[in-house]
């Protein structure tokens, strides 16, 4: 079945192994199935829901674009663009914010986590960010959205918004309720310092994550210092329950080596973590270093990156403008 794929990544500093395994690696697999039509967006409008420095933001937009390309996204096969260049995203977001209900947004756990204790000081944008995300997806009639586990609730909201719009305006199937594409295993890569916490750009400790532009030495050092427990690697998956750090590291190995967890366990069963960590660090370096050197190479040619984004915005704009026109007609503008 042919799928229309849409997904986005925020340009907020270094991308990390969680973004790569949870999202970008799958973007590439989906793109390489010729039945799919894929659109990948650098979501800069989402990034400004928290404070950004203009110069840094510009640099990060280019860096995220470079990371897409370096990871294997092909701007000829897929549309690659940044959100702020297609104004339909902002327009659509306003219209859909009149469809979404306060009660729905109040349930969003990511807002609660990101706003922390001082909710009153969070930007309104941070609160309504899932509506912008719904607009991103619905403007392109995306049927499938590849994301990590943490975005699942936002996708459910996008489905609710699509269904309510269709019902309110008696336009059944006009907005397509998208299906999430979340990998069954290891859709949430955890911090190297705490197996209960998601690997995240916003963790103050750089040792908690592997960044796509880390050097070989940094990768070895971070994996060496990654938290584990005192037991050896178990004989089967059941023995991994209540061992979140061990589970995470074995999961990272399995994902990067494209093999099921049980195979990794069989490979290392009974061995101690120092031996496994050495193999893991080598594997991470093997997979990440080519991406990181390609990112650096691409970033030397800003004109090239800007051209990819301009061309992508033109192609995306054509689709989104048409949809927003239809939306306006339906609502009576
Ligand atoms: P963002 O920028 O926080 O993350 C980008 C993608 O990386 C995934 N991810 C992870 N996956 C596994 N383990 C982790 N530790 C981990 N950390 C991040 C995220 O699930 C995501 O898929 N709101 C979105 C971006 C967005 C979007 C969209 C996505 C905007 N519009 C439309 C899909 C469709 C976000 O902030 O992702």
PDB file of C-alpha atoms in Angstrom, residues 99-236:
ATOM      1  CA  UNK A  99     -11.332  23.163  16.576  1.00  0.00           C
ATOM      2  CA  UNK A 100      -9.172  21.645  19.350  1.00  0.00           C
ATOM      3  CA  UNK A 101     -10.587  21.710  22.896  1.00  0.00           C
ATOM      4  CA  UNK A 102      -8.832  23.049  26.005  1.00  0.00           C
ATOM      5  CA  UNK A 103      -9.533  19.767  27.794  1.00  0.00           C
ATOM      6  CA  UNK A 104      -7.633  17.848  25.130  1.00  0.00           C
ATOM      7  CA  UNK A 105      -4.560  20.050  25.464  1.00  0.00           C
ATOM      8  CA  UNK A 106      -4.702  19.946  29.250  1.00  0.00           C
ATOM      9  CA  UNK A 107      -4.014  16.222  29.045  1.00  0.00           C
ATOM     10  CA  UNK A 108      -0.738  16.577  27.116  1.00  0.00           C
ATOM     11  CA  UNK A 109       1.976  15.132  29.329  1.00  0.00           C
ATOM     12  CA  UNK A 110       4.849  16.631  27.355  1.00  0.00           C
ATOM     13  CA  UNK A 111       3.647  20.168  28.114  1.00  0.00           C
ATOM     14  CA  UNK A 112       3.574  19.301  31.801  1.00  0.00           C
ATOM     15  CA  UNK A 113       7.137  17.938  31.619  1.00  0.00           C
ATOM     16  CA  UNK A 114       8.509  20.800  29.557  1.00  0.00           C
ATOM     17  CA  UNK A 115       6.750  23.609  31.432  1.00  0.00           C
ATOM     18  CA  UNK A 116       7.871  22.143  34.751  1.00  0.00           C
ATOM     19  CA  UNK A 117       6.739  23.709  38.010  1.00  0.00           C
ATOM     20  CA  UNK A 118       6.320  27.221  36.655  1.00  0.00           C
ATOM     21  CA  UNK A 119       3.547  26.705  34.117  1.00  0.00           C
ATOM     22  CA  UNK A 120       2.506  30.371  34.297  1.00  0.00           C
ATOM     23  CA  UNK A 121       5.814  31.376  32.742  1.00  0.00           C
ATOM     24  CA  UNK A 122       5.700  28.911  29.833  1.00  0.00           C
ATOM     25  CA  UNK A 123       4.929  30.426  26.437  1.00  0.00           C
ATOM     26  CA  UNK A 124       1.416  30.016  25.073  1.00  0.00           C
ATOM     27  CA  UNK A 125       3.135  28.505  22.026  1.00  0.00           C
ATOM     28  CA  UNK A 126       4.519  25.660  24.148  1.00  0.00           C
ATOM     29  CA  UNK A 127       0.977  24.898  25.329  1.00  0.00           C
ATOM     30  CA  UNK A 128      -0.586  24.850  21.856  1.00  0.00           C
ATOM     31  CA  UNK A 129       2.401  23.249  20.102  1.00  0.00           C
ATOM     32  CA  UNK A 130       0.563  19.941  19.446  1.00  0.00           C
ATOM     33  CA  UNK A 131      -1.976  21.905  17.358  1.00  0.00           C
ATOM     34  CA  UNK A 132       0.810  23.232  15.132  1.00  0.00           C
ATOM     35  CA  UNK A 133       2.015  19.640  14.854  1.00  0.00           C
ATOM     36  CA  UNK A 134      -1.496  18.563  13.800  1.00  0.00           C
ATOM     37  CA  UNK A 135      -1.532  21.302  11.141  1.00  0.00           C
ATOM     38  CA  UNK A 136       1.857  20.092   9.841  1.00  0.00           C
ATOM     39  CA  UNK A 137       0.486  16.602   9.309  1.00  0.00           C
ATOM     40  CA  UNK A 138      -3.057  17.380   8.154  1.00  0.00           C
ATOM     41  CA  UNK A 139      -2.029  19.935   5.513  1.00  0.00           C
ATOM     42  CA  UNK A 140      -0.328  17.168   3.539  1.00  0.00           C
ATOM     43  CA  UNK A 141      -3.000  14.460   3.952  1.00  0.00           C
ATOM     44  CA  UNK A 142      -0.272  12.361   5.581  1.00  0.00           C
ATOM     45  CA  UNK A 143      -1.441   8.805   6.181  1.00  0.00           C
ATOM     46  CA  UNK A 144       1.514   7.743   8.344  1.00  0.00           C
ATOM     47  CA  UNK A 145       3.781   9.599  10.761  1.00  0.00           C
ATOM     48  CA  UNK A 146       7.052   8.007  11.940  1.00  0.00           C
ATOM     49  CA  UNK A 147       7.965   9.228  15.438  1.00  0.00           C
ATOM     50  CA  UNK A 148       9.463   8.084  18.728  1.00  0.00           C
ATOM     51  CA  UNK A 149       7.222   6.975  21.608  1.00  0.00           C
ATOM     52  CA  UNK A 150       7.184  10.436  23.197  1.00  0.00           C
ATOM     53  CA  UNK A 151       5.106  11.877  20.332  1.00  0.00           C
ATOM     54  CA  UNK A 152       2.338   9.272  20.480  1.00  0.00           C
ATOM     55  CA  UNK A 153      -0.065  11.418  22.490  1.00  0.00           C
ATOM     56  CA  UNK A 154       0.398  14.351  20.111  1.00  0.00           C
ATOM     57  CA  UNK A 155      -0.539  12.111  17.199  1.00  0.00           C
ATOM     58  CA  UNK A 156      -3.692  10.994  18.980  1.00  0.00           C
ATOM     59  CA  UNK A 157      -4.572  14.660  19.347  1.00  0.00           C
ATOM     60  CA  UNK A 158      -3.985  15.220  15.612  1.00  0.00           C
ATOM     61  CA  UNK A 159      -6.425  12.377  14.919  1.00  0.00           C
ATOM     62  CA  UNK A 160      -9.019  13.882  17.280  1.00  0.00           C
ATOM     63  CA  UNK A 161      -8.659  17.280  15.619  1.00  0.00           C
ATOM     64  CA  UNK A 162      -9.062  15.793  12.126  1.00  0.00           C
ATOM     65  CA  UNK A 163     -12.170  13.858  13.162  1.00  0.00           C
ATOM     66  CA  UNK A 164     -13.782  16.837  14.900  1.00  0.00           C
ATOM     67  CA  UNK A 165     -13.109  19.144  11.943  1.00  0.00           C
ATOM     68  CA  UNK A 166     -14.713  16.630   9.562  1.00  0.00           C
ATOM     69  CA  UNK A 167     -17.710  16.272  11.870  1.00  0.00           C
ATOM     70  CA  UNK A 168     -18.157  20.009  12.601  1.00  0.00           C
ATOM     71  CA  UNK A 169     -18.029  20.930   8.923  1.00  0.00           C
ATOM     72  CA  UNK A 170     -19.823  17.893   7.603  1.00  0.00           C
ATOM     73  CA  UNK A 171     -16.875  17.028   5.393  1.00  0.00           C
ATOM     74  CA  UNK A 172     -16.201  13.389   6.079  1.00  0.00           C
ATOM     75  CA  UNK A 173     -12.657  12.198   5.257  1.00  0.00           C
ATOM     76  CA  UNK A 174     -11.549  15.679   4.203  1.00  0.00           C
ATOM     77  CA  UNK A 175      -8.852  15.758   6.869  1.00  0.00           C
ATOM     78  CA  UNK A 176      -7.074  12.420   7.075  1.00  0.00           C
ATOM     79  CA  UNK A 177      -6.565  11.005  10.582  1.00  0.00           C
ATOM     80  CA  UNK A 178      -2.915   9.855  10.464  1.00  0.00           C
ATOM     81  CA  UNK A 179      -1.546   6.539  11.736  1.00  0.00           C
ATOM     82  CA  UNK A 180       1.512   6.709  13.991  1.00  0.00           C
ATOM     83  CA  UNK A 181       4.503   4.615  12.918  1.00  0.00           C
ATOM     84  CA  UNK A 182       6.291   3.834  16.149  1.00  0.00           C
ATOM     85  CA  UNK A 183       8.755   0.969  16.276  1.00  0.00           C
ATOM     86  CA  UNK A 184       7.650  -1.860  18.520  1.00  0.00           C
ATOM     87  CA  UNK A 185      10.912  -2.120  20.404  1.00  0.00           C
ATOM     88  CA  UNK A 186      13.107   0.654  21.683  1.00  0.00           C
ATOM     89  CA  UNK A 187      10.953   3.524  20.453  1.00  0.00           C
ATOM     90  CA  UNK A 188      12.234   5.407  23.495  1.00  0.00           C
ATOM     91  CA  UNK A 189      16.004   5.540  23.834  1.00  0.00           C
ATOM     92  CA  UNK A 190      16.903   6.361  27.414  1.00  0.00           C
ATOM     93  CA  UNK A 191      19.538   8.579  29.009  1.00  0.00           C
ATOM     94  CA  UNK A 192      22.973   6.976  29.463  1.00  0.00           C
ATOM     95  CA  UNK A 193      22.942   8.242  33.044  1.00  0.00           C
ATOM     96  CA  UNK A 194      19.440   7.178  34.067  1.00  0.00           C
ATOM     97  CA  UNK A 195      17.535   4.356  32.406  1.00  0.00           C
ATOM     98  CA  UNK A 196      14.200   5.820  33.563  1.00  0.00           C
ATOM     99  CA  UNK A 197      14.681   9.120  31.738  1.00  0.00           C
ATOM    100  CA  UNK A 198      14.407   9.707  28.000  1.00  0.00           C
ATOM    101  CA  UNK A 199      17.598  10.640  26.120  1.00  0.00           C
ATOM    102  CA  UNK A 200      17.009  14.316  25.437  1.00  0.00           C
ATOM    103  CA  UNK A 201      18.613  17.487  24.109  1.00  0.00           C
ATOM    104  CA  UNK A 202      17.446  19.337  27.177  1.00  0.00           C
ATOM    105  CA  UNK A 203      19.254  17.116  29.714  1.00  0.00           C
ATOM    106  CA  UNK A 204      21.894  19.390  31.315  1.00  0.00           C
ATOM    107  CA  UNK A 205      24.462  16.553  31.309  1.00  0.00           C
ATOM    108  CA  UNK A 206      26.091  15.970  27.925  1.00  0.00           C
ATOM    109  CA  UNK A 207      27.168  12.552  29.250  1.00  0.00           C
ATOM    110  CA  UNK A 208      23.512  11.492  29.157  1.00  0.00           C
ATOM    111  CA  UNK A 209      23.395  11.367  25.351  1.00  0.00           C
ATOM    112  CA  UNK A 210      25.417  10.555  22.240  1.00  0.00           C
ATOM    113  CA  UNK A 211      25.214  13.489  19.849  1.00  0.00           C
ATOM    114  CA  UNK A 212      25.398  12.869  16.124  1.00  0.00           C
ATOM    115  CA  UNK A 213      28.452  15.131  15.990  1.00  0.00           C
ATOM    116  CA  UNK A 214      30.376  13.579  18.901  1.00  0.00           C
ATOM    117  CA  UNK A 215      33.949  12.532  18.182  1.00  0.00           C
ATOM    118  CA  UNK A 216      35.162   8.948  18.515  1.00  0.00           C
ATOM    119  CA  UNK A 217      36.784   9.779  21.861  1.00  0.00           C
ATOM    120  CA  UNK A 218      33.626  11.389  23.186  1.00  0.00           C
ATOM    121  CA  UNK A 219      31.564   8.359  22.180  1.00  0.00           C
ATOM    122  CA  UNK A 220      33.979   5.924  23.869  1.00  0.00           C
ATOM    123  CA  UNK A 221      34.105   8.064  26.979  1.00  0.00           C
ATOM    124  CA  UNK A 222      30.316   8.428  27.239  1.00  0.00           C
ATOM    125  CA  UNK A 223      29.693   4.717  26.785  1.00  0.00           C
ATOM    126  CA  UNK A 224      32.413   3.828  29.258  1.00  0.00           C
ATOM    127  CA  UNK A 225      30.768   6.111  31.820  1.00  0.00           C
ATOM    128  CA  UNK A 226      27.204   4.989  30.996  1.00  0.00           C
ATOM    129  CA  UNK A 227      25.351   3.704  34.062  1.00  0.00           C
ATOM    130  CA  UNK A 228      24.941  -0.077  34.332  1.00  0.00           C
ATOM    131  CA  UNK A 229      24.407  -2.468  37.215  1.00  0.00           C
ATOM    132  CA  UNK A 230      26.711  -4.991  38.800  1.00  0.00           C
ATOM    133  CA  UNK A 231      25.206  -8.104  37.219  1.00  0.00           C
ATOM    134  CA  UNK A 232      26.515  -9.699  34.011  1.00  0.00           C
ATOM    135  CA  UNK A 233      24.520  -9.753  30.776  1.00  0.00           C
ATOM    136  CA  UNK A 234      21.575 -12.127  31.263  1.00  0.00           C
ATOM    137  CA  UNK A 235      20.556 -15.240  29.369  1.00  0.00           C
ATOM    138  CA  UNK A 236      17.177 -14.032  28.200  1.00  0.00           C
TER     139      UNK A 236
END
